[in-house]
PDB file of C-alpha atoms in Angstrom:
ATOM      1  CA  PHE A   3       0.000   0.000   0.000  1.00  0.00           C
ATOM      2  CA  GLY A   4       0.931   3.645  -0.288  1.00  0.00           C
ATOM      3  CA  MET A   5      -0.542   6.627   1.546  1.00  0.00           C
ATOM      4  CA  CYS A   6      -0.147  10.421   1.356  1.00  0.00           C
ATOM      5  CA  CYS A   7      -1.917  12.675   3.847  1.00  0.00           C
ATOM      6  CA  GLY A   8      -1.781  16.440   4.194  1.00  0.00           C
ATOM      7  CA  VAL A   9       0.478  18.902   2.432  1.00  0.00           C
ATOM      8  CA  ASN A  10       3.545  20.991   3.243  1.00  0.00           C
ATOM      9  CA  PRO A  11       4.758  18.797   4.924  1.00  0.00           C
ATOM     10  CA  GLY A  12       2.614  15.749   4.418  1.00  0.00           C
ATOM     11  CA  THR A  13       2.721  12.292   5.917  1.00  0.00           C
ATOM     12  CA  GLU A  14       3.738   9.442   3.648  1.00  0.00           C
ATOM     13  CA  ARG A  15       3.708   5.733   4.394  1.00  0.00           C
ATOM     14  CA  SER A  16       4.132   2.613   2.324  1.00  0.00           C
ATOM     15  CA  SER A  17       4.592  -1.097   2.831  1.00  0.00           C
ATOM     16  CA  ASP A  18       5.929  -3.896   0.656  1.00  0.00           C
ATOM     17  CA  ASP A  19       4.115  -6.484   2.824  1.00  0.00           C
ATOM     18  CA  GLY A  20       6.316  -9.458   2.059  1.00  0.00           C
ATOM     19  CA  GLU A  21       7.452  -8.439  -1.423  1.00  0.00           C
ATOM     20  CA  PRO A  22      11.135  -7.662  -1.951  1.00  0.00           C
ATOM     21  CA  THR A  23      12.115  -4.310  -0.436  1.00  0.00           C
ATOM     22  CA  GLY A  24      11.156  -1.318  -2.560  1.00  0.00           C
ATOM     23  CA  THR A  25       9.143  -3.262  -5.129  1.00  0.00           C
ATOM     24  CA  ALA A  26       5.556  -2.627  -3.979  1.00  0.00           C
ATOM     25  CA  GLY A  27       4.981   0.199  -1.491  1.00  0.00           C
ATOM     26  CA  SER A  28       7.409   2.697  -3.000  1.00  0.00           C
ATOM     27  CA  PRO A  29       6.049   2.382  -6.569  1.00  0.00           C
ATOM     28  CA  ILE A  30       2.494   2.807  -5.247  1.00  0.00           C
ATOM     29  CA  LEU A  31       3.542   5.858  -3.226  1.00  0.00           C
ATOM     30  CA  ASN A  32       5.302   7.289  -6.297  1.00  0.00           C
ATOM     31  CA  ALA A  33       2.113   6.791  -8.317  1.00  0.00           C
ATOM     32  CA  ILE A  34       0.117   8.782  -5.743  1.00  0.00           C
ATOM     33  CA  LYS A  35       2.684  11.581  -5.764  1.00  0.00           C
ATOM     34  CA  GLY A  36       2.927  11.450  -9.559  1.00  0.00           C
ATOM     35  CA  GLU A  37      -0.815  12.119  -9.794  1.00  0.00           C
ATOM     36  CA  ASN A  38      -0.410  15.090  -7.385  1.00  0.00           C
ATOM     37  CA  LEU A  39      -2.856  13.615  -4.874  1.00  0.00           C
ATOM     38  CA  SER A  40      -3.112  14.133  -1.145  1.00  0.00           C
ATOM     39  CA  ASP A  41      -5.229  12.473   1.535  1.00  0.00           C
ATOM     40  CA  THR A  42      -5.095   9.268  -0.506  1.00  0.00           C
ATOM     41  CA  VAL A  43      -4.576   5.599   0.263  1.00  0.00           C
ATOM     42  CA  CYS A  44      -3.977   3.106  -2.524  1.00  0.00           C
ATOM     43  CA  VAL A  45      -3.831  -0.668  -2.013  1.00  0.00           C
ATOM     44  CA  VAL A  46      -2.776  -3.069  -4.759  1.00  0.00           C
ATOM     45  CA  VAL A  47      -3.429  -6.794  -4.299  1.00  0.00           C
ATOM     46  CA  ARG A  48      -1.360  -9.280  -6.287  1.00  0.00           C
ATOM     47  CA  TYR A  49      -2.513 -12.850  -6.371  1.00  0.00           C
ATOM     48  CA  SER A  50       0.483 -15.177  -6.400  1.00  0.00           C
ATOM     49  CA  GLY A  51       0.876 -18.083  -8.712  1.00  0.00           C
ATOM     50  CA  GLY A  52       1.939 -17.144 -12.159  1.00  0.00           C
ATOM     51  CA  ILE A  53       4.939 -15.652 -13.865  1.00  0.00           C
ATOM     52  CA  LYS A  54       8.001 -14.795 -11.817  1.00  0.00           C
ATOM     53  CA  LEU A  55       8.237 -11.059 -12.373  1.00  0.00           C
ATOM     54  CA  GLY A  56      11.557 -10.203 -10.771  1.00  0.00           C
ATOM     55  CA  ALA A  57      12.193  -6.894  -8.985  1.00  0.00           C
ATOM     56  CA  GLY A  58      11.767  -4.719 -12.103  1.00  0.00           C
ATOM     57  CA  GLY A  59       8.572  -6.492 -13.094  1.00  0.00           C
ATOM     58  CA  LEU A  60       7.136  -6.095  -9.595  1.00  0.00           C
ATOM     59  CA  ILE A  61       7.912  -2.371  -9.588  1.00  0.00           C
ATOM     60  CA  ARG A  62       6.215  -1.941 -12.968  1.00  0.00           C
ATOM     61  CA  ALA A  63       3.242  -4.110 -11.962  1.00  0.00           C
ATOM     62  CA  TYR A  64       2.555  -2.384  -8.624  1.00  0.00           C
ATOM     63  CA  GLY A  65       3.312   1.149  -9.818  1.00  0.00           C
ATOM     64  CA  GLY A  66       1.429   0.718 -13.099  1.00  0.00           C
ATOM     65  CA  SER A  67      -1.624  -0.813 -11.436  1.00  0.00           C
ATOM     66  CA  ALA A  68      -1.728   1.954  -8.849  1.00  0.00           C
ATOM     67  CA  ARG A  69      -1.375   4.686 -11.475  1.00  0.00           C
ATOM     68  CA  LEU A  70      -4.142   3.202 -13.647  1.00  0.00           C
ATOM     69  CA  ALA A  71      -6.499   2.935 -10.678  1.00  0.00           C
ATOM     70  CA  LEU A  72      -5.704   6.468  -9.461  1.00  0.00           C
ATOM     71  CA  ARG A  73      -6.293   7.987 -12.895  1.00  0.00           C
ATOM     72  CA  VAL A  74      -9.841   6.614 -13.148  1.00  0.00           C
ATOM     73  CA  ALA A  75     -10.792   6.992  -9.474  1.00  0.00           C
ATOM     74  CA  PRO A  76     -13.215   9.800  -8.620  1.00  0.00           C
ATOM     75  CA  LYS A  77     -11.500  12.784  -7.043  1.00  0.00           C
ATOM     76  CA  GLU A  78     -12.803  15.361  -4.620  1.00  0.00           C
ATOM     77  CA  ILE A  79     -11.119  18.664  -3.902  1.00  0.00           C
ATOM     78  CA  LEU A  80     -11.070  19.341  -0.178  1.00  0.00           C
ATOM     79  CA  ILE A  81     -10.647  22.948   0.892  1.00  0.00           C
ATOM     80  CA  PRO A  82      -9.601  23.461   4.520  1.00  0.00           C
ATOM     81  CA  ARG A  83     -12.339  25.247   6.454  1.00  0.00           C
ATOM     82  CA  THR A  84     -12.358  26.837   9.888  1.00  0.00           C
ATOM     83  CA  THR A  85     -15.240  27.197  12.322  1.00  0.00           C
ATOM     84  CA  LEU A  86     -15.573  30.399  14.356  1.00  0.00           C
ATOM     85  CA  ARG A  87     -18.032  31.198  17.097  1.00  0.00           C
ATOM     86  CA  LEU A  88     -18.788  34.881  17.586  1.00  0.00           C
ATOM     87  CA  VAL A  89     -20.897  37.202  19.715  1.00  0.00           C
ATOM     88  CA  THR A  90     -22.021  40.680  18.664  1.00  0.00           C
ATOM     89  CA  SER A  91     -24.949  43.052  19.093  1.00  0.00           C
ATOM     90  CA  SER A  92     -28.018  41.875  17.206  1.00  0.00           C
ATOM     91  CA  ALA A  93     -27.918  45.270  15.436  1.00  0.00           C
ATOM     92  CA  ASN A  94     -24.738  44.041  13.704  1.00  0.00           C
ATOM     93  CA  ALA A  95     -26.264  40.757  12.535  1.00  0.00           C
ATOM     94  CA  GLY A  96     -27.008  42.060   9.024  1.00  0.00           C
ATOM     95  CA  SER A  97     -23.405  43.177   8.515  1.00  0.00           C
ATOM     96  CA  VAL A  98     -22.140  39.820   9.774  1.00  0.00           C
ATOM     97  CA  TYR A  99     -24.405  37.879   7.399  1.00  0.00           C
ATOM     98  CA  ASP A 100     -23.364  40.071   4.436  1.00  0.00           C
ATOM     99  CA  LEU A 101     -19.624  39.739   5.079  1.00  0.00           C
ATOM    100  CA  VAL A 102     -19.824  35.997   5.673  1.00  0.00           C
ATOM    101  CA  ALA A 103     -21.798  35.568   2.433  1.00  0.00           C
ATOM    102  CA  LYS A 104     -19.198  37.634   0.504  1.00  0.00           C
ATOM    103  CA  ALA A 105     -16.510  35.274   1.834  1.00  0.00           C
ATOM    104  CA  ASN A 106     -18.576  32.266   0.634  1.00  0.00           C
ATOM    105  CA  GLY A 107     -18.987  31.244   4.260  1.00  0.00           C
ATOM    106  CA  GLU A 108     -21.906  29.794   6.149  1.00  0.00           C
ATOM    107  CA  THR A 109     -23.646  30.872   9.347  1.00  0.00           C
ATOM    108  CA  GLY A 110     -25.673  28.811  11.769  1.00  0.00           C
ATOM    109  CA  GLY A 111     -26.529  28.101  15.365  1.00  0.00           C
ATOM    110  CA  GLU A 112     -27.811  31.607  16.051  1.00  0.00           C
ATOM    111  CA  GLU A 113     -28.798  32.249  19.655  1.00  0.00           C
ATOM    112  CA  TYR A 114     -30.124  35.581  20.915  1.00  0.00           C
ATOM    113  CA  ASN A 115     -29.759  36.568  24.567  1.00  0.00           C
ATOM    114  CA  ALA A 116     -31.479  39.069  26.887  1.00  0.00           C
ATOM    115  CA  LYS A 117     -28.629  41.606  26.406  1.00  0.00           C
ATOM    116  CA  GLY A 118     -29.611  42.058  22.758  1.00  0.00           C
ATOM    117  CA  GLU A 119     -26.667  40.017  21.461  1.00  0.00           C
ATOM    118  CA  VAL A 120     -26.505  37.252  18.922  1.00  0.00           C
ATOM    119  CA  GLU A 121     -24.081  34.337  19.159  1.00  0.00           C
ATOM    120  CA  MET A 122     -23.504  32.354  15.994  1.00  0.00           C
ATOM    121  CA  THR A 123     -21.204  29.920  14.264  1.00  0.00           C
ATOM    122  CA  VAL A 124     -19.408  30.922  11.068  1.00  0.00           C
ATOM    123  CA  VAL A 125     -17.633  28.455   8.769  1.00  0.00           C
ATOM    124  CA  CYS A 126     -15.346  29.669   5.979  1.00  0.00           C
ATOM    125  CA  GLU A 127     -12.216  28.697   4.070  1.00  0.00           C
ATOM    126  CA  THR A 128      -9.214  28.729   6.389  1.00  0.00           C
ATOM    127  CA  SER A 129      -7.292  30.969   3.999  1.00  0.00           C
ATOM    128  CA  LEU A 130      -9.996  33.673   4.378  1.00  0.00           C
ATOM    129  CA  VAL A 131     -10.338  33.653   8.181  1.00  0.00           C
ATOM    130  CA  ASP A 132      -7.911  36.518   8.887  1.00  0.00           C
ATOM    131  CA  ASP A 133      -9.505  38.824   6.307  1.00  0.00           C
ATOM    132  CA  LEU A 134     -13.018  37.898   7.404  1.00  0.00           C
ATOM    133  CA  THR A 135     -12.347  38.522  11.097  1.00  0.00           C
ATOM    134  CA  ALA A 136     -10.695  41.877  10.292  1.00  0.00           C
ATOM    135  CA  ASN A 137     -13.666  42.890   8.127  1.00  0.00           C
ATOM    136  CA  LEU A 138     -16.110  41.836  10.842  1.00  0.00           C
ATOM    137  CA  ARG A 139     -14.220  43.900  13.429  1.00  0.00           C
ATOM    138  CA  ASP A 140     -14.329  46.919  11.114  1.00  0.00           C
ATOM    139  CA  ALA A 141     -18.019  46.508  10.262  1.00  0.00           C
ATOM    140  CA  THR A 142     -19.010  46.185  13.928  1.00  0.00           C
ATOM    141  CA  ARG A 143     -16.603  48.913  15.084  1.00  0.00           C
ATOM    142  CA  GLY A 144     -14.907  46.381  17.345  1.00  0.00           C
ATOM    143  CA  GLN A 145     -18.188  45.306  18.965  1.00  0.00           C
ATOM    144  CA  ILE A 146     -17.574  41.614  18.286  1.00  0.00           C
ATOM    145  CA  THR A 147     -16.015  38.795  20.293  1.00  0.00           C
ATOM    146  CA  PHE A 148     -14.597  35.629  18.748  1.00  0.00           C
ATOM    147  CA  ILE A 149     -14.832  32.457  20.801  1.00  0.00           C
ATOM    148  CA  GLU A 150     -12.074  29.934  20.066  1.00  0.00           C
ATOM    149  CA  GLU A 151     -13.107  26.709  18.376  1.00  0.00           C
ATOM    150  CA  ASP A 152     -10.662  23.807  18.177  1.00  0.00           C
ATOM    151  CA  ASN A 153     -12.142  22.024  15.184  1.00  0.00           C
ATOM    152  CA  ASN A 154     -10.900  22.627  11.647  1.00  0.00           C
ATOM    153  CA  GLU A 155     -12.655  20.669   8.906  1.00  0.00           C
TER     154      GLU A 155
END
């Protein structure tokens, strides 16, 4: 098998599982990297009993099989997203909704309290969090509090 997870730096693992060293896991891992994939696991099963392939043949068989499978496999682009929890005056809710929508984010879990405040959850692309929080501070004239959330999607 071969596995690549994450980027810059990522985690890579492979195993030859009984085949001669470097003839199974490494070619599969190279196929994953050659297709520029991340967060991917590829397993190739070889049924024994047949032609003796030798080291070069095994490398070509495992690497080629992995590459063929990876090329036709469905792919999904995953964009890192961050969840924020915030509290602001309910008078600022419209500005918050507008700015979150402009950042292609989502809002939810709105709760209003007796002090006239709204608490809500905002989810947006991780790369946009700094700009979004700065824009929200500006739009609310600093009348916003961000509550730390530990979960990134």
